[in-house]
PDB file of C-alpha atoms and ligand atoms in Angstrom:
ATOM      1  CA  MET A   1     -50.955   8.615  26.195  1.00  0.00           C
ATOM      2  CA  LYS A   2     -48.990  11.862  26.222  1.00  0.00           C
ATOM      3  CA  HIS A   3     -45.400  12.752  25.377  1.00  0.00           C
ATOM      4  CA  PHE A   4     -43.259  15.100  27.467  1.00  0.00           C
ATOM      5  CA  ILE A   5     -40.815  16.716  25.073  1.00  0.00           C
ATOM      6  CA  ASN A   6     -40.969  20.481  25.513  1.00  0.00           C
ATOM      7  CA  LEU A   7     -42.699  22.671  28.097  1.00  0.00           C
ATOM      8  CA  LYS A   8     -43.843  25.080  25.416  1.00  0.00           C
ATOM      9  CA  ASP A   9     -46.044  22.364  23.861  1.00  0.00           C
ATOM     10  CA  ILE A  10     -47.755  21.318  27.098  1.00  0.00           C
ATOM     11  CA  PRO A  11     -50.823  23.225  28.317  1.00  0.00           C
ATOM     12  CA  ALA A  12     -50.156  25.348  31.418  1.00  0.00           C
ATOM     13  CA  LYS A  13     -53.011  23.666  33.276  1.00  0.00           C
ATOM     14  CA  ASP A  14     -51.404  20.243  32.760  1.00  0.00           C
ATOM     15  CA  LEU A  15     -48.052  21.539  34.026  1.00  0.00           C
ATOM     16  CA  ARG A  16     -49.789  22.875  37.123  1.00  0.00           C
ATOM     17  CA  LYS A  17     -51.574  19.538  37.627  1.00  0.00           C
ATOM     18  CA  ILE A  18     -48.208  17.760  37.484  1.00  0.00           C
ATOM     19  CA  LEU A  19     -46.880  20.002  40.278  1.00  0.00           C
ATOM     20  CA  ILE A  20     -49.967  19.531  42.446  1.00  0.00           C
ATOM     21  CA  GLU A  21     -49.725  15.751  42.158  1.00  0.00           C
ATOM     22  CA  ALA A  22     -45.981  15.867  42.935  1.00  0.00           C
ATOM     23  CA  LYS A  23     -46.687  17.753  46.148  1.00  0.00           C
ATOM     24  CA  ARG A  24     -49.480  15.390  47.146  1.00  0.00           C
ATOM     25  CA  ARG A  25     -47.329  12.298  46.629  1.00  0.00           C
ATOM     26  CA  LYS A  26     -44.219  13.802  48.236  1.00  0.00           C
ATOM     27  CA  ASN A  27     -46.179  14.691  51.374  1.00  0.00           C
ATOM     28  CA  LYS A  28     -47.487  11.149  51.659  1.00  0.00           C
ATOM     29  CA  ARG A  29     -44.017   9.574  51.544  1.00  0.00           C
ATOM     30  CA  LYS A  30     -42.398  11.233  54.527  1.00  0.00           C
ATOM     31  CA  LYS A  31     -41.869   7.985  56.432  1.00  0.00           C
ATOM     32  CA  LEU A  32     -41.088   5.737  53.497  1.00  0.00           C
ATOM     33  CA  ASN A  33     -37.730   4.479  52.238  1.00  0.00           C
ATOM     34  CA  ASN A  34     -36.450   5.331  48.770  1.00  0.00           C
ATOM     35  CA  LEU A  35     -37.572   2.060  47.250  1.00  0.00           C
ATOM     36  CA  ASP A  36     -40.919   1.706  49.055  1.00  0.00           C
ATOM     37  CA  PHE A  37     -43.878   1.967  46.682  1.00  0.00           C
ATOM     38  CA  ASP A  38     -46.459   4.703  46.992  1.00  0.00           C
ATOM     39  CA  LYS A  39     -49.476   2.971  48.535  1.00  0.00           C
ATOM     40  CA  ASP A  40     -51.461   2.859  45.297  1.00  0.00           C
ATOM     41  CA  ALA A  41     -48.459   1.761  43.140  1.00  0.00           C
ATOM     42  CA  PRO A  42     -50.199   3.176  40.043  1.00  0.00           C
ATOM     43  CA  LEU A  43     -47.526   2.028  37.573  1.00  0.00           C
ATOM     44  CA  LYS A  44     -47.209  -1.507  38.899  1.00  0.00           C
ATOM     45  CA  GLY A  45     -46.017  -3.796  36.120  1.00  0.00           C
ATOM     46  CA  LYS A  46     -44.846  -0.937  33.875  1.00  0.00           C
ATOM     47  CA  LEU A  47     -41.374  -0.698  32.368  1.00  0.00           C
ATOM     48  CA  LEU A  48     -39.612   2.604  31.704  1.00  0.00           C
ATOM     49  CA  ILE A  49     -36.770   2.230  29.211  1.00  0.00           C
ATOM     50  CA  GLN A  50     -34.107   4.937  29.578  1.00  0.00           C
ATOM     51  CA  MET A  51     -31.404   5.759  27.095  1.00  0.00           C
ATOM     52  CA  PHE A  52     -28.602   8.271  27.669  1.00  0.00           C
ATOM     53  CA  GLU A  53     -26.556   9.412  24.704  1.00  0.00           C
ATOM     54  CA  LYS A  54     -24.819  11.864  27.028  1.00  0.00           C
ATOM     55  CA  SER A  55     -23.644  11.598  30.629  1.00  0.00           C
ATOM     56  CA  SER A  56     -26.120  11.766  33.493  1.00  0.00           C
ATOM     57  CA  LEU A  57     -26.168  11.235  37.238  1.00  0.00           C
ATOM     58  CA  ARG A  58     -29.282  12.958  38.579  1.00  0.00           C
ATOM     59  CA  THR A  59     -31.693  12.280  35.728  1.00  0.00           C
ATOM     60  CA  ARG A  60     -30.754   8.604  35.681  1.00  0.00           C
ATOM     61  CA  LEU A  61     -31.158   8.159  39.450  1.00  0.00           C
ATOM     62  CA  SER A  62     -34.295  10.238  39.784  1.00  0.00           C
ATOM     63  CA  PHE A  63     -36.127   8.417  36.992  1.00  0.00           C
ATOM     64  CA  PHE A  64     -35.043   5.103  38.499  1.00  0.00           C
ATOM     65  CA  LEU A  65     -36.536   6.067  41.862  1.00  0.00           C
ATOM     66  CA  ALA A  66     -39.567   7.752  40.306  1.00  0.00           C
ATOM     67  CA  ILE A  67     -40.771   4.695  38.398  1.00  0.00           C
ATOM     68  CA  SER A  68     -39.768   2.395  41.273  1.00  0.00           C
ATOM     69  CA  GLN A  69     -41.849   4.339  43.800  1.00  0.00           C
ATOM     70  CA  LEU A  70     -44.815   4.159  41.433  1.00  0.00           C
ATOM     71  CA  GLY A  71     -44.490   0.364  41.399  1.00  0.00           C
ATOM     72  CA  GLY A  72     -42.761  -0.033  38.010  1.00  0.00           C
ATOM     73  CA  LYS A  73     -39.237  -0.818  36.900  1.00  0.00           C
ATOM     74  CA  THR A  74     -36.634   0.790  34.701  1.00  0.00           C
ATOM     75  CA  LEU A  75     -34.041  -0.557  32.327  1.00  0.00           C
ATOM     76  CA  THR A  76     -31.196   1.687  31.202  1.00  0.00           C
ATOM     77  CA  LEU A  77     -29.849   1.035  27.732  1.00  0.00           C
ATOM     78  CA  ARG A  78     -26.260   1.810  26.951  1.00  0.00           C
ATOM     79  CA  ARG A  79     -25.840   3.736  23.773  1.00  0.00           C
ATOM     80  CA  ASP A  80     -22.678   1.893  22.739  1.00  0.00           C
ATOM     81  CA  GLU A  81     -24.439  -1.461  22.982  1.00  0.00           C
ATOM     82  CA  LEU A  82     -27.275  -0.614  20.609  1.00  0.00           C
ATOM     83  CA  HIS A  83     -27.355  -1.225  16.848  1.00  0.00           C
ATOM     84  CA  LEU A  84     -28.988   2.191  16.489  1.00  0.00           C
ATOM     85  CA  SER A  85     -25.835   3.981  17.613  1.00  0.00           C
ATOM     86  CA  ASN A  86     -23.529   2.552  14.985  1.00  0.00           C
ATOM     87  CA  GLY A  87     -25.998   2.870  12.132  1.00  0.00           C
ATOM     88  CA  GLY A  88     -26.927  -0.819  12.227  1.00  0.00           C
ATOM     89  CA  GLU A  89     -30.631  -0.227  12.924  1.00  0.00           C
ATOM     90  CA  SER A  90     -33.117   2.526  12.122  1.00  0.00           C
ATOM     91  CA  ILE A  91     -35.003   4.674  14.618  1.00  0.00           C
ATOM     92  CA  LYS A  92     -38.176   3.241  13.097  1.00  0.00           C
ATOM     93  CA  ASP A  93     -37.314  -0.378  13.947  1.00  0.00           C
ATOM     94  CA  THR A  94     -35.777   0.551  17.313  1.00  0.00           C
ATOM     95  CA  ALA A  95     -38.974   2.419  18.210  1.00  0.00           C
ATOM     96  CA  LYS A  96     -41.116  -0.585  17.289  1.00  0.00           C
ATOM     97  CA  ILE A  97     -39.087  -2.840  19.587  1.00  0.00           C
ATOM     98  CA  LEU A  98     -39.121  -0.264  22.418  1.00  0.00           C
ATOM     99  CA  SER A  99     -42.910   0.002  22.069  1.00  0.00           C
ATOM    100  CA  ASN A 100     -43.391  -3.769  22.125  1.00  0.00           C
ATOM    101  CA  PHE A 101     -41.124  -4.374  25.108  1.00  0.00           C
ATOM    102  CA  GLY A 102     -41.603  -1.258  27.241  1.00  0.00           C
ATOM    103  CA  ASP A 103     -44.280   1.151  28.406  1.00  0.00           C
ATOM    104  CA  ALA A 104     -42.438   4.505  28.264  1.00  0.00           C
ATOM    105  CA  PHE A 105     -39.154   5.733  26.829  1.00  0.00           C
ATOM    106  CA  MET A 106     -36.913   8.403  28.368  1.00  0.00           C
ATOM    107  CA  LEU A 107     -34.236   9.758  26.070  1.00  0.00           C
ATOM    108  CA  ARG A 108     -31.275  12.084  26.642  1.00  0.00           C
ATOM    109  CA  THR A 109     -29.808  12.956  23.296  1.00  0.00           C
ATOM    110  CA  ASP A 110     -27.697  15.329  21.283  1.00  0.00           C
ATOM    111  CA  SER A 111     -30.290  15.723  18.566  1.00  0.00           C
ATOM    112  CA  ASP A 112     -33.649  17.484  18.881  1.00  0.00           C
ATOM    113  CA  GLU A 113     -34.776  15.843  15.655  1.00  0.00           C
ATOM    114  CA  LYS A 114     -34.503  12.402  17.257  1.00  0.00           C
ATOM    115  CA  PHE A 115     -37.508  13.169  19.464  1.00  0.00           C
ATOM    116  CA  GLU A 116     -39.678  13.889  16.440  1.00  0.00           C
ATOM    117  CA  GLU A 117     -38.419  10.804  14.641  1.00  0.00           C
ATOM    118  CA  PHE A 118     -38.973   8.544  17.658  1.00  0.00           C
ATOM    119  CA  LYS A 119     -42.384  10.089  18.307  1.00  0.00           C
ATOM    120  CA  LYS A 120     -43.465   9.191  14.778  1.00  0.00           C
ATOM    121  CA  HIS A 121     -42.714   5.525  15.317  1.00  0.00           C
ATOM    122  CA  LEU A 122     -43.360   4.919  19.022  1.00  0.00           C
ATOM    123  CA  SER A 123     -46.685   3.783  20.393  1.00  0.00           C
ATOM    124  CA  ILE A 124     -45.515   4.531  23.958  1.00  0.00           C
ATOM    125  CA  PRO A 125     -44.802   7.953  25.525  1.00  0.00           C
ATOM    126  CA  ILE A 126     -41.403   9.578  25.082  1.00  0.00           C
ATOM    127  CA  ILE A 127     -39.884  11.864  27.723  1.00  0.00           C
ATOM    128  CA  ASN A 128     -37.112  14.353  27.039  1.00  0.00           C
ATOM    129  CA  GLY A 129     -34.350  13.845  29.592  1.00  0.00           C
ATOM    130  CA  LEU A 130     -32.292  16.703  28.058  1.00  0.00           C
ATOM    131  CA  SER A 131     -31.727  17.740  24.467  1.00  0.00           C
ATOM    132  CA  PRO A 132     -29.551  20.434  22.890  1.00  0.00           C
ATOM    133  CA  SER A 133     -32.464  22.861  23.045  1.00  0.00           C
ATOM    134  CA  SER A 134     -34.236  22.017  26.307  1.00  0.00           C
ATOM    135  CA  HIS A 135     -34.256  20.310  29.696  1.00  0.00           C
ATOM    136  CA  PRO A 136     -37.946  20.286  30.578  1.00  0.00           C
ATOM    137  CA  THR A 137     -38.018  17.736  33.423  1.00  0.00           C
ATOM    138  CA  GLN A 138     -35.335  19.764  35.206  1.00  0.00           C
ATOM    139  CA  ILE A 139     -37.100  23.084  34.952  1.00  0.00           C
ATOM    140  CA  LEU A 140     -40.556  21.820  35.826  1.00  0.00           C
ATOM    141  CA  SER A 141     -39.014  20.324  38.928  1.00  0.00           C
ATOM    142  CA  ASP A 142     -37.230  23.609  39.644  1.00  0.00           C
ATOM    143  CA  VAL A 143     -40.536  25.492  39.523  1.00  0.00           C
ATOM    144  CA  TYR A 144     -41.731  23.011  42.147  1.00  0.00           C
ATOM    145  CA  THR A 145     -38.647  23.639  44.315  1.00  0.00           C
ATOM    146  CA  VAL A 146     -39.036  27.412  44.092  1.00  0.00           C
ATOM    147  CA  GLU A 147     -42.685  27.243  45.196  1.00  0.00           C
ATOM    148  CA  GLU A 148     -41.891  24.711  47.919  1.00  0.00           C
ATOM    149  CA  ILE A 149     -39.201  26.929  49.437  1.00  0.00           C
ATOM    150  CA  LYS A 150     -40.823  30.306  48.885  1.00  0.00           C
ATOM    151  CA  LYS A 151     -44.320  29.049  49.756  1.00  0.00           C
ATOM    152  CA  LYS A 152     -45.757  31.238  47.011  1.00  0.00           C
ATOM    153  CA  PRO A 153     -46.788  30.767  43.401  1.00  0.00           C
ATOM    154  CA  ILE A 154     -43.814  31.445  41.154  1.00  0.00           C
ATOM    155  CA  SER A 155     -45.852  34.142  39.393  1.00  0.00           C
ATOM    156  CA  LYS A 156     -45.387  36.292  42.516  1.00  0.00           C
ATOM    157  CA  LEU A 157     -41.592  36.023  42.486  1.00  0.00           C
ATOM    158  CA  ASN A 158     -38.690  37.612  40.634  1.00  0.00           C
ATOM    159  CA  ILE A 159     -36.561  35.018  38.964  1.00  0.00           C
ATOM    160  CA  ALA A 160     -33.071  35.673  37.620  1.00  0.00           C
ATOM    161  CA  TRP A 161     -30.810  33.589  35.424  1.00  0.00           C
ATOM    162  CA  VAL A 162     -27.106  34.409  35.263  1.00  0.00           C
ATOM    163  CA  GLY A 163     -25.269  32.293  32.760  1.00  0.00           C
ATOM    164  CA  ASP A 164     -25.174  30.832  29.296  1.00  0.00           C
ATOM    165  CA  SER A 165     -28.159  30.826  26.932  1.00  0.00           C
ATOM    166  CA  ASN A 166     -28.485  27.072  26.837  1.00  0.00           C
ATOM    167  CA  ASN A 167     -31.010  24.237  26.977  1.00  0.00           C
ATOM    168  CA  VAL A 168     -31.816  24.830  30.656  1.00  0.00           C
ATOM    169  CA  LEU A 169     -32.442  28.540  30.109  1.00  0.00           C
ATOM    170  CA  ASN A 170     -34.666  27.761  27.104  1.00  0.00           C
ATOM    171  CA  SER A 171     -36.861  25.606  29.324  1.00  0.00           C
ATOM    172  CA  LEU A 172     -36.856  28.291  32.024  1.00  0.00           C
ATOM    173  CA  ILE A 173     -38.039  30.803  29.425  1.00  0.00           C
ATOM    174  CA  ALA A 174     -40.828  28.419  28.384  1.00  0.00           C
ATOM    175  CA  ALA A 175     -41.749  27.988  32.067  1.00  0.00           C
ATOM    176  CA  SER A 176     -41.809  31.768  32.520  1.00  0.00           C
ATOM    177  CA  ILE A 177     -44.396  31.975  29.762  1.00  0.00           C
ATOM    178  CA  LYS A 178     -46.477  29.017  30.978  1.00  0.00           C
ATOM    179  CA  PHE A 179     -46.450  30.024  34.670  1.00  0.00           C
ATOM    180  CA  VAL A 180     -46.350  33.777  33.938  1.00  0.00           C
ATOM    181  CA  PHE A 181     -43.391  34.886  36.025  1.00  0.00           C
ATOM    182  CA  ASN A 182     -40.811  37.667  35.686  1.00  0.00           C
ATOM    183  CA  LEU A 183     -37.502  36.436  34.402  1.00  0.00           C
ATOM    184  CA  LYS A 184     -34.361  38.540  34.118  1.00  0.00           C
ATOM    185  CA  VAL A 185     -31.504  36.993  32.208  1.00  0.00           C
ATOM    186  CA  GLY A 186     -27.904  38.165  32.725  1.00  0.00           C
ATOM    187  CA  CYS A 187     -25.392  37.067  30.098  1.00  0.00           C
ATOM    188  CA  PRO A 188     -22.685  38.515  27.842  1.00  0.00           C
ATOM    189  CA  LYS A 189     -24.052  40.030  24.649  1.00  0.00           C
ATOM    190  CA  LYS A 190     -22.351  37.374  22.539  1.00  0.00           C
ATOM    191  CA  TYR A 191     -24.208  34.630  24.422  1.00  0.00           C
ATOM    192  CA  GLN A 192     -27.758  36.019  24.440  1.00  0.00           C
ATOM    193  CA  PRO A 193     -30.710  33.774  23.525  1.00  0.00           C
ATOM    194  CA  ASN A 194     -30.916  33.211  19.786  1.00  0.00           C
ATOM    195  CA  GLN A 195     -33.432  34.808  17.419  1.00  0.00           C
ATOM    196  CA  ASN A 196     -35.851  31.858  17.541  1.00  0.00           C
ATOM    197  CA  ILE A 197     -36.075  32.137  21.315  1.00  0.00           C
ATOM    198  CA  MET A 198     -36.436  35.927  21.136  1.00  0.00           C
ATOM    199  CA  ASN A 199     -39.284  35.491  18.618  1.00  0.00           C
ATOM    200  CA  TYR A 200     -40.958  32.920  20.888  1.00  0.00           C
ATOM    201  CA  ILE A 201     -40.735  35.375  23.823  1.00  0.00           C
ATOM    202  CA  LYS A 202     -42.174  38.186  21.728  1.00  0.00           C
ATOM    203  CA  LYS A 203     -44.964  36.115  20.249  1.00  0.00           C
ATOM    204  CA  ASN A 204     -46.044  34.924  23.700  1.00  0.00           C
ATOM    205  CA  LYS A 205     -45.582  38.306  25.377  1.00  0.00           C
ATOM    206  CA  GLY A 206     -43.101  36.835  27.855  1.00  0.00           C
ATOM    207  CA  LYS A 207     -42.175  38.881  30.939  1.00  0.00           C
ATOM    208  CA  ILE A 208     -38.500  38.365  30.180  1.00  0.00           C
ATOM    209  CA  SER A 209     -35.688  40.946  30.061  1.00  0.00           C
ATOM    210  CA  ILE A 210     -32.119  40.387  28.951  1.00  0.00           C
ATOM    211  CA  TYR A 211     -29.208  42.294  30.539  1.00  0.00           C
ATOM    212  CA  ASN A 212     -25.526  42.255  29.781  1.00  0.00           C
ATOM    213  CA  ASP A 213     -24.814  43.257  33.368  1.00  0.00           C
ATOM    214  CA  PRO A 214     -25.328  40.510  35.992  1.00  0.00           C
ATOM    215  CA  LYS A 215     -26.098  43.079  38.728  1.00  0.00           C
ATOM    216  CA  LYS A 216     -29.097  44.334  36.782  1.00  0.00           C
ATOM    217  CA  ALA A 217     -30.336  40.799  36.245  1.00  0.00           C
ATOM    218  CA  VAL A 218     -30.264  39.892  39.944  1.00  0.00           C
ATOM    219  CA  GLN A 219     -31.559  43.220  41.265  1.00  0.00           C
ATOM    220  CA  GLY A 220     -34.406  42.383  43.664  1.00  0.00           C
ATOM    221  CA  ALA A 221     -34.361  38.684  42.748  1.00  0.00           C
ATOM    222  CA  ASP A 222     -36.046  36.039  44.906  1.00  0.00           C
ATOM    223  CA  VAL A 223     -34.262  33.263  43.061  1.00  0.00           C
ATOM    224  CA  ILE A 224     -31.014  33.153  41.096  1.00  0.00           C
ATOM    225  CA  PHE A 225     -30.496  30.282  38.700  1.00  0.00           C
ATOM    226  CA  SER A 226     -27.292  29.332  36.972  1.00  0.00           C
ATOM    227  CA  ASP A 227     -25.809  26.479  34.977  1.00  0.00           C
ATOM    228  CA  LYS A 228     -22.461  25.489  33.528  1.00  0.00           C
ATOM    229  CA  VAL A 229     -20.991  27.892  30.992  1.00  0.00           C
ATOM    230  CA  ILE A 230     -19.705  24.920  29.011  1.00  0.00           C
ATOM    231  CA  SER A 231     -22.476  22.404  28.453  1.00  0.00           C
ATOM    232  CA  MET A 232     -21.940  18.797  27.434  1.00  0.00           C
ATOM    233  CA  ASN A 233     -20.726  18.556  23.855  1.00  0.00           C
ATOM    234  CA  ASP A 234     -20.459  22.364  23.634  1.00  0.00           C
ATOM    235  CA  LYS A 235     -18.099  22.669  20.690  1.00  0.00           C
ATOM    236  CA  VAL A 236     -16.501  26.006  21.501  1.00  0.00           C
ATOM    237  CA  ASN A 237     -13.164  27.382  22.476  1.00  0.00           C
ATOM    238  CA  LYS A 238     -13.706  26.728  26.170  1.00  0.00           C
ATOM    239  CA  LYS A 239     -11.128  29.168  27.442  1.00  0.00           C
ATOM    240  CA  LYS A 240     -12.487  32.005  25.311  1.00  0.00           C
ATOM    241  CA  LYS A 241     -16.071  31.334  26.342  1.00  0.00           C
ATOM    242  CA  LEU A 242     -15.177  31.145  30.037  1.00  0.00           C
ATOM    243  CA  ASP A 243     -13.380  34.478  29.640  1.00  0.00           C
ATOM    244  CA  TYR A 244     -16.574  36.099  28.378  1.00  0.00           C
ATOM    245  CA  PHE A 245     -18.347  34.931  31.534  1.00  0.00           C
ATOM    246  CA  ARG A 246     -15.646  36.074  33.954  1.00  0.00           C
ATOM    247  CA  ASN A 247     -17.765  38.972  35.200  1.00  0.00           C
ATOM    248  CA  PHE A 248     -20.875  36.821  35.472  1.00  0.00           C
ATOM    249  CA  ARG A 249     -19.634  34.639  38.304  1.00  0.00           C
ATOM    250  CA  ILE A 250     -22.135  34.303  41.122  1.00  0.00           C
ATOM    251  CA  ASN A 251     -20.331  35.374  44.259  1.00  0.00           C
ATOM    252  CA  LYS A 252     -21.334  36.967  47.551  1.00  0.00           C
ATOM    253  CA  LYS A 253     -20.883  40.440  46.091  1.00  0.00           C
ATOM    254  CA  LEU A 254     -23.389  39.738  43.328  1.00  0.00           C
ATOM    255  CA  MET A 255     -25.831  38.075  45.739  1.00  0.00           C
ATOM    256  CA  ARG A 256     -26.038  41.366  47.664  1.00  0.00           C
ATOM    257  CA  PHE A 257     -27.979  42.912  44.791  1.00  0.00           C
ATOM    258  CA  ALA A 258     -30.704  40.309  45.189  1.00  0.00           C
ATOM    259  CA  LYS A 259     -33.250  40.126  48.030  1.00  0.00           C
ATOM    260  CA  LYS A 260     -31.881  39.166  51.419  1.00  0.00           C
ATOM    261  CA  ASP A 261     -33.637  35.810  51.379  1.00  0.00           C
ATOM    262  CA  CYS A 262     -32.783  35.085  47.759  1.00  0.00           C
ATOM    263  CA  ILE A 263     -32.104  31.425  47.014  1.00  0.00           C
ATOM    264  CA  PHE A 264     -29.539  30.022  44.610  1.00  0.00           C
ATOM    265  CA  LEU A 265     -30.422  27.105  42.326  1.00  0.00           C
ATOM    266  CA  HIS A 266     -28.260  25.137  39.903  1.00  0.00           C
ATOM    267  CA  CYS A 267     -29.228  21.979  38.031  1.00  0.00           C
ATOM    268  CA  LEU A 268     -25.688  20.556  38.461  1.00  0.00           C
ATOM    269  CA  PRO A 269     -23.046  19.544  37.656  1.00  0.00           C
ATOM    270  CA  ARG A 270     -21.403  22.887  38.393  1.00  0.00           C
ATOM    271  CA  GLY A 271     -18.384  24.706  37.023  1.00  0.00           C
ATOM    272  CA  PRO A 272     -16.640  27.984  37.843  1.00  0.00           C
ATOM    273  CA  GLU A 273     -19.824  30.040  37.257  1.00  0.00           C
ATOM    274  CA  VAL A 274     -20.606  29.876  40.971  1.00  0.00           C
ATOM    275  CA  ASP A 275     -18.317  30.695  43.834  1.00  0.00           C
ATOM    276  CA  GLU A 276     -17.837  27.928  46.389  1.00  0.00           C
ATOM    277  CA  LYS A 277     -18.939  30.290  49.188  1.00  0.00           C
ATOM    278  CA  VAL A 278     -22.317  30.876  47.525  1.00  0.00           C
ATOM    279  CA  PHE A 279     -22.686  27.246  46.544  1.00  0.00           C
ATOM    280  CA  LEU A 280     -22.218  26.130  50.143  1.00  0.00           C
ATOM    281  CA  SER A 281     -24.104  29.041  51.728  1.00  0.00           C
ATOM    282  CA  LYS A 282     -27.552  28.904  53.301  1.00  0.00           C
ATOM    283  CA  HIS A 283     -28.914  30.559  50.160  1.00  0.00           C
ATOM    284  CA  SER A 284     -28.036  27.528  48.085  1.00  0.00           C
ATOM    285  CA  LYS A 285     -30.816  24.938  47.803  1.00  0.00           C
ATOM    286  CA  VAL A 286     -29.209  22.751  45.182  1.00  0.00           C
ATOM    287  CA  TRP A 287     -29.484  19.423  47.051  1.00  0.00           C
ATOM    288  CA  GLN A 288     -33.195  19.873  47.732  1.00  0.00           C
ATOM    289  CA  GLN A 289     -33.543  20.916  44.090  1.00  0.00           C
ATOM    290  CA  ALA A 290     -31.882  17.714  42.879  1.00  0.00           C
ATOM    291  CA  LEU A 291     -33.997  15.470  45.123  1.00  0.00           C
ATOM    292  CA  ASN A 292     -37.247  17.037  43.980  1.00  0.00           C
ATOM    293  CA  ARG A 293     -36.599  15.668  40.505  1.00  0.00           C
ATOM    294  CA  ILE A 294     -37.866  12.314  41.817  1.00  0.00           C
ATOM    295  CA  HIS A 295     -41.208  13.716  42.902  1.00  0.00           C
ATOM    296  CA  VAL A 296     -41.902  15.812  39.840  1.00  0.00           C
ATOM    297  CA  GLN A 297     -40.808  13.067  37.457  1.00  0.00           C
ATOM    298  CA  LYS A 298     -43.236  10.672  39.142  1.00  0.00           C
ATOM    299  CA  SER A 299     -45.969  13.103  38.218  1.00  0.00           C
ATOM    300  CA  ILE A 300     -44.595  13.482  34.691  1.00  0.00           C
ATOM    301  CA  LEU A 301     -44.733   9.705  34.298  1.00  0.00           C
ATOM    302  CA  LEU A 302     -48.331   9.658  35.519  1.00  0.00           C
ATOM    303  CA  TYR A 303     -49.167  12.452  33.082  1.00  0.00           C
ATOM    304  CA  CYS A 304     -47.664  10.430  30.223  1.00  0.00           C
ATOM    305  CA  PHE A 305     -49.598   7.326  31.251  1.00  0.00           C
ATOM    306  CA  GLY A 306     -52.846   9.321  31.407  1.00  0.00           C
ATOM    307  CA  LYS A 307     -53.083   8.661  35.151  1.00  0.00           C
ATOM    308  CA  LEU A 308     -52.941  12.177  36.502  1.00  0.00           C
ATOM    309  CA  ARG A 309     -56.042  13.144  38.416  1.00  0.00           C
TER     310      ARG A 309
HETATM  311  N1   CP B 401     -29.229  18.188  36.230  1.00  0.00           N
HETATM  312  C1   CP B 401     -29.084  17.050  35.539  1.00  0.00           C
HETATM  313  O1   CP B 401     -29.823  16.779  34.581  1.00  0.00           O
HETATM  314  O2   CP B 401     -28.102  16.241  35.984  1.00  0.00           O
HETATM  315  P1   CP B 401     -27.510  14.985  35.240  1.00  0.00           P
HETATM  316  O3   CP B 401     -26.855  15.491  33.970  1.00  0.00           O
HETATM  317  O4   CP B 401     -26.519  14.399  36.191  1.00  0.00           O
HETATM  318  O5   CP B 401     -28.619  14.039  34.904  1.00  0.00           O
HETATM  319  N1  NVA B 402     -26.648  22.735  30.211  1.00  0.00           N
HETATM  320  C1  NVA B 402     -26.104  21.508  30.750  1.00  0.00           C
HETATM  321  C2  NVA B 402     -27.092  20.867  31.663  1.00  0.00           C
HETATM  322  C3  NVA B 402     -26.611  19.620  32.328  1.00  0.00           C
HETATM  323  C4  NVA B 402     -27.640  18.971  33.205  1.00  0.00           C
HETATM  324  C5  NVA B 402     -25.716  20.588  29.618  1.00  0.00           C
HETATM  325  O1  NVA B 402     -26.475  20.468  28.655  1.00  0.00           O
HETATM  326  O2  NVA B 402     -24.654  19.985  29.702  1.00  0.00           O
END
């Protein structure tokens, strides 16, 4: 049994195995419907329990289809219906019940500490479906999408991020270290990655540069990533923060600094950080990106269940 909490704690060879299995399974499903099982239905009889303490559309749907295609089922718990949420039950007791009733637990939460606390008391795998400091299932899937579209290992590509230094960027930085790719980050000085992240980059000799000019960040890029400037539960003066990012908007003018065949990716939902014209252009691969979450999360589930070849 393995947990999937942060990319930085998972060996690079396991992350690569997850991507290889995702590709193999995706290729085999071309003629199947969403709810058809993969032929081997390797998680038949297994229950994935999901809990979202924050909103979600894609993660919820993609985990539902992922476990379904592997032959299992999912149950989504509503935060407001649990004793845990109003202080009526401990994580310890909740974890015991989850372990007795289910086979894996996917959690989206506002507290990184909760993963550690749950991990201590669960006897089933826990998967991070987004935390304040990371979004690992998203970024692993995005690495898959980049390689699928570019038909090259990501280590041979120039990746740019233009946007806030948030959970999604943290996971992209971890991916850049695990998969050894160049990453240029463009963000206002005030919103650069924090000292812990900078130390992690330094310690692991990451190929990551930070620019306060978006043009420099996207120069020669094969891929430009972005995300919302205001994340869920971001307790900031929204107007002020958006003002800082005014010059970091991804528009056609900025795209011209990247390679001609540069693609645009965004985990969604989007905000004003990307211009509608770019978002709807042929460079934008956001719908393919969202759908690939199903395939990569199937592999993540298999990894957690110890069933990855
Ligand atoms: N990208 C992503 O995680 O989307 P949701 O918040 O809708 O799950
Ligand atoms: N950074 C965003 C990602 C949403 C999928 C947030 O945390 O709200």
